Coordinates of C-alpha atoms in Angstrom, one line a residue:
X15 CA -28.6 68.6 -39.6
X16 CA -32.3 68.3 -38.4
X17 CA -32.1 65.5 -37.4
X18 CA -28.7 64.9 -35.6
X19 CA -29.8 68.3 -34.1
X20 CA -33.2 66.5 -32.9
X21 CA -31.0 63.0 -31.2
X22 CA -29.2 66.1 -29.6
X23 CA -31.9 67.6 -27.8
X24 CA -33.6 64.2 -27.1
X25 CA -30.7 63.3 -24.6
X26 CA -30.5 66.4 -23.1
X27 CA -34.9 65.4 -22.2
X28 CA -35.2 63.2 -20.0
X29 CA -38.6 61.9 -17.1
X30 CA -36.5 62.1 -14.8
X31 CA -38.3 61.1 -11.0
X32 CA -37.3 60.0 -7.9
X33 CA -38.4 57.1 -5.3
X34 CA -36.9 56.1 -1.6
X35 CA -36.9 53.2 -0.4
X36 CA -36.7 53.8 3.8
X37 CA -36.2 50.2 4.9
X38 CA -33.1 49.3 3.0
X39 CA -28.7 49.9 3.1
X40 CA -27.5 51.7 0.0
X41 CA -24.5 49.8 1.3
X42 CA -25.6 46.0 1.4
X43 CA -27.9 46.1 -1.7
X44 CA -27.1 44.3 -4.8
X45 CA -27.5 46.8 -6.4
X46 CA -28.3 44.7 -10.4
X47 CA -30.6 42.6 -8.6
X48 CA -32.5 45.9 -7.0
X49 CA -32.2 46.8 -10.6
X50 CA -34.2 43.9 -11.7
X51 CA -36.8 44.0 -8.9
X52 CA -37.4 47.9 -9.2
X53 CA -37.9 47.7 -13.0
X54 CA -40.6 44.7 -12.4
X55 CA -41.9 46.8 -9.5
X56 CA -42.9 49.6 -12.1
X57 CA -44.1 47.0 -14.8
X58 CA -47.1 45.7 -12.4
X59 CA -48.1 49.3 -11.8
X60 CA -48.6 50.3 -15.6
X61 CA -45.3 51.3 -16.9
X62 CA -45.1 49.6 -20.0
X63 CA -41.8 47.1 -21.0
X64 CA -40.4 48.5 -23.9
X65 CA -40.1 52.3 -22.0
X66 CA -38.4 49.8 -18.6
X67 CA -36.0 48.5 -21.5
X68 CA -35.1 52.8 -22.1
X69 CA -35.0 53.6 -18.7
X70 CA -31.7 54.7 -16.4
X71 CA -31.9 53.7 -12.7
X72 CA -29.1 55.6 -10.9
X73 CA -28.9 54.7 -7.1
X74 CA -27.1 57.2 -4.6
X75 CA -27.1 56.5 -1.1
X76 CA -29.8 58.2 2.0
X77 CA -31.4 54.8 3.1
X78 CA -32.0 53.4 -0.9
X79 CA -32.9 56.8 -3.2
X80 CA -33.6 55.5 -6.5
X81 CA -33.5 58.3 -9.6
X82 CA -35.3 57.3 -13.5
X83 CA -33.9 58.5 -16.1
X84 CA -36.5 58.1 -19.9
X85 CA -37.4 59.5 -23.0
X86 CA -39.2 63.1 -22.3
X87 CA -42.2 61.2 -24.3
X88 CA -42.5 58.7 -21.5
X89 CA -44.5 61.3 -19.3
X90 CA -47.9 60.9 -19.3
X91 CA -47.1 57.1 -19.1
X92 CA -44.8 57.7 -15.1
X93 CA -47.7 60.4 -14.1
X94 CA -50.1 58.1 -14.5
X95 CA -48.6 54.4 -13.3
X96 CA -49.2 54.5 -9.3
X97 CA -44.9 55.0 -8.4
X98 CA -46.2 55.0 -4.9
X99 CA -47.7 51.1 -5.4
X100 CA -43.8 49.7 -5.9
X101 CA -42.7 47.4 -3.7
X102 CA -38.5 46.1 -4.0
X103 CA -37.1 43.7 -1.7
X104 CA -39.8 44.1 0.6
X105 CA -39.8 47.9 0.8
X106 CA -42.5 49.9 -0.1
X107 CA -41.1 53.2 -2.7
X108 CA -42.0 56.9 -1.2
X109 CA -42.5 59.4 -4.4
X110 CA -39.5 61.6 -3.5
X111 CA -39.7 63.3 -6.6
X112 CA -43.3 63.7 -9.2
X113 CA -42.3 62.5 -12.7
X114 CA -41.3 65.3 -14.5
X115 CA -39.6 66.9 -17.9
X116 CA -35.8 67.2 -16.7
X117 CA -33.2 69.2 -19.0
X118 CA -29.4 68.7 -18.8
X119 CA -27.2 69.3 -21.3
X120 CA -24.6 67.0 -19.5
X121 CA -24.8 64.0 -22.5
X122 CA -24.3 67.3 -24.7
X123 CA -21.4 68.9 -23.3
X124 CA -18.9 66.7 -24.1
X125 CA -19.8 65.6 -27.3
X126 CA -19.9 69.9 -27.8
X127 CA -16.6 70.3 -26.2
X128 CA -14.3 68.0 -29.1
X129 CA -15.8 69.6 -31.8
X130 CA -15.5 73.4 -30.7
X131 CA -11.6 73.6 -30.6
X132 CA -12.1 76.3 -33.0
X133 CA -14.4 78.6 -31.5
X134 CA -13.3 81.5 -29.5
X135 CA -11.0 81.6 -27.2
X136 CA -12.8 83.8 -24.8
X137 CA -15.6 81.2 -24.7
X138 CA -13.3 78.4 -24.1
X139 CA -12.0 80.1 -21.3
X140 CA -15.5 80.7 -19.5
X141 CA -14.4 79.6 -15.8
X142 CA -14.5 80.2 -12.1
X143 CA -12.6 79.5 -9.5
X144 CA -14.1 78.0 -6.1
X145 CA -13.0 75.9 -2.9
X146 CA -14.3 72.5 -2.0
X147 CA -16.0 73.0 0.6
X148 CA -16.5 68.8 1.7
X149 CA -14.9 65.1 0.6
X150 CA -16.7 64.1 -2.4
X151 CA -16.3 59.8 -3.1
X152 CA -17.4 59.3 -6.8
X153 CA -16.6 55.8 -5.9
X154 CA -19.7 55.4 -2.6
X155 CA -22.3 56.2 -5.3
X156 CA -23.7 55.2 -8.5
X157 CA -22.6 57.3 -10.5
X158 CA -25.1 58.6 -12.7
X159 CA -23.2 59.6 -16.2
X160 CA -21.9 56.3 -18.1
X161 CA -19.7 58.1 -19.8
X162 CA -18.7 61.1 -17.9
X163 CA -15.8 61.5 -15.9
X164 CA -16.5 61.9 -12.0
X165 CA -13.7 64.7 -10.0
X166 CA -13.3 63.6 -6.8
X167 CA -12.9 66.0 -4.6
X168 CA -10.8 66.5 -0.4
X169 CA -12.6 69.4 1.2
X170 CA -9.3 72.6 0.3
X171 CA -9.1 72.0 -3.2
X172 CA -8.8 75.0 -5.0
X173 CA -11.5 74.0 -9.0
X174 CA -11.6 76.0 -11.6
X175 CA -14.9 75.4 -12.9
X176 CA -16.0 74.9 -16.4
X177 CA -19.5 77.5 -16.7
X178 CA -19.9 76.1 -20.3
X179 CA -19.8 73.0 -19.3
X180 CA -22.2 73.0 -16.3
X181 CA -25.9 71.3 -16.3
X182 CA -28.6 72.6 -16.5
X183 CA -30.2 71.7 -13.6
X184 CA -27.9 73.2 -11.3
X185 CA -27.2 69.1 -9.8
X186 CA -23.6 69.3 -11.0
X187 CA -20.6 71.3 -11.9
X188 CA -17.8 70.0 -14.5
X189 CA -14.0 71.4 -13.6
X190 CA -10.9 70.9 -12.8
X191 CA -8.4 70.6 -9.8
X192 CA -6.2 73.2 -10.6
X193 CA -2.4 72.6 -10.8
X194 CA -3.4 69.1 -12.5
X195 CA -4.5 69.7 -15.5
X196 CA -5.7 66.1 -15.7
X197 CA -7.7 66.2 -13.4
X198 CA -11.2 67.1 -14.0
X199 CA -15.0 65.8 -14.4
X200 CA -18.5 66.0 -12.8
X201 CA -18.5 66.5 -8.7
X202 CA -21.9 67.4 -6.9
X203 CA -22.4 72.0 -7.2
X204 CA -23.3 72.1 -4.5
X205 CA -20.0 70.8 -2.4
X206 CA -18.1 73.8 -4.1
X207 CA -18.3 76.9 -3.1
X208 CA -16.4 80.4 -2.3
X209 CA -12.8 80.6 -0.1
X210 CA -15.8 82.9 2.8
X211 CA -17.8 79.4 1.8
X212 CA -15.0 76.6 3.3
X213 CA -13.3 79.0 5.8
X214 CA -16.7 79.3 7.3
X215 CA -17.4 75.4 7.5
X216 CA -13.5 74.7 8.3
X217 CA -14.1 76.8 11.3
X218 CA -18.2 75.1 11.7
X219 CA -15.9 71.8 12.0
X220 CA -13.3 72.4 14.3
X221 CA -16.0 74.0 16.4
X222 CA -17.7 70.6 16.6
X223 CA -14.4 68.9 16.9
X224 CA -13.4 70.6 20.1
X225 CA -16.9 70.5 21.5
X226 CA -16.9 66.7 21.3
X227 CA -12.7 65.8 22.3
X228 CA -11.8 68.5 24.2
X229 CA -11.5 67.0 28.1
X230 CA -12.4 69.1 31.0
X231 CA -10.1 69.8 33.7
X232 CA -11.4 66.8 35.6
X233 CA -10.6 64.5 33.0
X234 CA -7.0 65.7 32.4
X235 CA -5.6 64.2 35.4
X236 CA -7.0 61.3 34.8
X237 CA -5.6 57.6 32.8
X238 CA -6.7 54.6 31.8
X239 CA -4.9 50.9 32.6
X240 CA -6.0 47.7 31.8
X241 CA -6.3 44.7 33.5
X242 CA -4.0 41.9 33.2
X243 CA -5.6 39.9 35.1
X244 CA -8.9 38.4 36.9
X245 CA -9.1 40.0 40.7
X246 CA -10.7 38.8 42.8
X247 CA -11.1 40.1 46.8
X248 CA -12.3 37.8 47.8
X249 CA -9.9 35.3 47.0
X250 CA -7.2 37.3 49.6
X251 CA -7.2 38.2 53.1
X252 CA -7.9 42.0 52.1
X253 CA -6.1 44.7 53.9
X254 CA -7.4 48.3 54.7
X255 CA -10.9 47.9 56.6
X256 CA -11.5 51.9 55.6
X257 CA -11.1 51.0 51.7
X258 CA -13.4 48.7 49.3
X259 CA -11.9 46.9 46.6
X260 CA -12.1 46.7 42.9
X261 CA -13.0 43.8 41.3
X262 CA -11.0 42.9 37.9
X263 CA -11.3 40.7 34.7
X264 CA -8.0 40.7 32.7
X265 CA -9.2 42.8 29.9
X266 CA -11.1 45.2 31.5
X267 CA -10.4 48.9 31.2
X268 CA -9.9 51.1 34.3
X269 CA -9.4 55.0 35.0
X270 CA -7.3 55.2 37.5
X271 CA -7.6 58.9 40.3
X272 CA -4.9 60.7 41.3

């Protein structure tokens, strides 16, 4: 099984680099066109076409962040390339993570699950229960793992994390939503924590909402109306000598004083 094991190890070890394009918008970007231009730009700075053909590009928000994955043996070629000189769609790249070999169990973990049915229950059941601290919507990112399923999170969800399926990089965890056996997949490890972490995050959110939405004592006695018609005080014989008229245009919002 030597060849099989070597193939498995190759899937776990990858060259990884990260480029950030701060002047581009992830939401409005044509992702496929961007990836094509990025590969062309990398070829110009010294990355060979055979390597580019094996390379995976994963995009995520925060301007546009491009995570680049390639076979581990291509590390030297990436380190020699001037990635900071890459320009895509008129925007220069900023190297936010230098090229390095990254070890991950993400590919191997699911293959192992299929062959571990006869393993002792103690190993298969190794888990830890956590709470989702934030919402996680996989549809809003360029999901990096085509053969693996993400798990959407809603703050407060109780998740059972499979410790034996977590990835070594520390970025992702595999788990199941408690009470929903079919709801399982990978999610950002930093999005979950202990019950105490969740209660603390919830209290912080409530404090922010309260501070921004609670009216002052002066505001609480005011009401708002919308002008139905235009009103030009110059067209009437104003009856109140000691009061100033307020001209209105239909649609104006007016705060009514008590």
